[in-house]
């Protein structure tokens, strides 16, 4: 529970380079551990003079000894400070321990991430799923406008807290492996060729081959995966092993969300399908285009948020002219029976990917349009699956979580009356980097009234494609 005392040595036992009661920089008093991952740890602290609570993010000693990891850690802090929107978890300060290891001071968040909510409650209602995704898209739009590609979007990096008015507020976490498109050589130096950056189930085909050569359309792929999972309770690409997951991403087309939940509008099937086009040229070019096609399925406030996203992109040269902002995708009747729906084409005046790359990188990249996974790339992928910082928040109070709203299965007007959205009351969890979540292996369903939960599959094997990939690794060793 918030503020619950822990044994004095609990912080040091976590592997953190500090202990409970330590005072950093003369003002941050270490209190307790909030989460530990493979390479990092986050602790709660209190400002000695102001009394405000913050989260301190550290590298574990082994990671702190790696200069490249430290450089990426500090680059994350620099990246986040450039993104000032309400949907990005803020970095307030940075510091250095006596050992020379860096740390971040971040805003302290109470709530839970969408990954945890999906594990416990299953699929969300259509309005909730759209509202959450559009909020995330606002943070992503701001990042793209600044020339930054996140590269690790997933439900566990979308944190649900409360806004000033008490309404659900999404915060995008973990820009630790983000890519600044203008960095060029510097970025390639920080991204070692043996490093696997990303979470397998949410990675685009081009990111599987090379994390260095991705653009904002890779984030759009990840947003499509997230949308599918929010609507159905399961990711579109799932298998027993990471190798099989990656093989499915490269070679398979997932079933549409409505195949798992018939009440889902066919229009959203088309949106997910376009996000998950393996040819990057066929995907939405910007998050603005994606939001234009889904905003009508959210609540009225979602359309307002969509307009804000378009303005963010327009100001950076990535979106339509302001005059076109009112021309959002027409408000459809949500009946789940519109297979002929075609997602909106790029808005007039939108900047092309080529001009975006030129603006942020200096010249169009020749390696952006990547084909199928090359055999050599698989060796890199499977040799180091799971790299990254992880922060698993305290699970205290999870039993008090409230269920998501039931999904409306009857035809509804395109602009429904606002429905209250409940944010579960849970122990505080803070921002920070997270390692890829374990591939789910148990069925998860909603406990309260609502849609029939979609079970997460229990996988009995990796499939022949995954086995072939793993065999290839053995042959190359």
mmCIF file of N, CA and C in Angstrom, residues 16 35-37 39-43 56-60 390:
data_model
loop_
_atom_site.group_PDB
_atom_site.id
_atom_site.type_symbol
_atom_site.label_atom_id
_atom_site.label_comp_id
_atom_site.label_asym_id
_atom_site.label_seq_id
_atom_site.Cartn_x
_atom_site.Cartn_y
_atom_site.Cartn_z
ATOM 1 N N UNK A 16 19.907 -2.089 -5.724
ATOM 2 C CA UNK A 16 20.046 -0.652 -5.960
ATOM 3 C C UNK A 16 21.363 -0.164 -5.368
ATOM 4 N N UNK A 35 10.246 -0.946 -8.040
ATOM 5 C CA UNK A 35 10.332 -1.942 -9.099
ATOM 6 C C UNK A 35 11.771 -2.259 -9.436
ATOM 7 N N UNK A 36 11.996 -3.502 -9.837
ATOM 8 C CA UNK A 36 13.332 -3.958 -10.202
ATOM 9 C C UNK A 36 13.245 -4.706 -11.512
ATOM 10 N N UNK A 37 14.214 -4.482 -12.387
ATOM 11 C CA UNK A 37 14.269 -5.193 -13.654
ATOM 12 C C UNK A 37 15.640 -5.770 -13.887
ATOM 13 N N UNK A 39 18.076 -4.686 -15.642
ATOM 14 C CA UNK A 39 19.173 -3.732 -15.694
ATOM 15 C C UNK A 39 18.945 -2.495 -14.841
ATOM 16 N N UNK A 40 17.789 -2.330 -14.267
ATOM 17 C CA UNK A 40 17.516 -1.105 -13.528
ATOM 18 C C UNK A 40 16.621 -1.323 -12.333
ATOM 19 N N UNK A 41 16.569 -0.326 -11.479
ATOM 20 C CA UNK A 41 15.725 -0.350 -10.294
ATOM 21 C C UNK A 41 15.189 1.059 -10.073
ATOM 22 N N UNK A 42 13.952 1.138 -9.602
ATOM 23 C CA UNK A 42 13.318 2.420 -9.314
ATOM 24 C C UNK A 42 12.883 2.415 -7.857
ATOM 25 N N UNK A 43 13.181 3.492 -7.152
ATOM 26 C CA UNK A 43 12.805 3.601 -5.749
ATOM 27 C C UNK A 43 11.994 4.873 -5.535
ATOM 28 N N UNK A 56 13.134 7.714 -8.168
ATOM 29 C CA UNK A 56 14.536 7.735 -8.569
ATOM 30 C C UNK A 56 14.840 6.471 -9.355
ATOM 31 N N UNK A 57 15.399 6.644 -10.508
ATOM 32 C CA UNK A 57 15.671 5.522 -11.405
ATOM 33 C C UNK A 57 17.178 5.330 -11.527
ATOM 34 N N UNK A 58 17.645 4.112 -11.212
ATOM 35 C CA UNK A 58 19.068 3.799 -11.228
ATOM 36 C C UNK A 58 19.349 2.645 -12.181
ATOM 37 N N UNK A 59 20.579 2.566 -12.622
ATOM 38 C CA UNK A 59 21.071 1.374 -13.290
ATOM 39 C C UNK A 59 21.633 0.437 -12.227
ATOM 40 N N UNK A 60 21.437 -0.852 -12.416
ATOM 41 C CA UNK A 60 22.068 -1.816 -11.537
ATOM 42 C C UNK A 60 23.578 -1.794 -11.787
ATOM 43 N N UNK A 390 13.767 -2.916 -16.699
ATOM 44 C CA UNK A 390 12.413 -3.325 -16.325
ATOM 45 C C UNK A 390 12.058 -2.724 -14.996
#
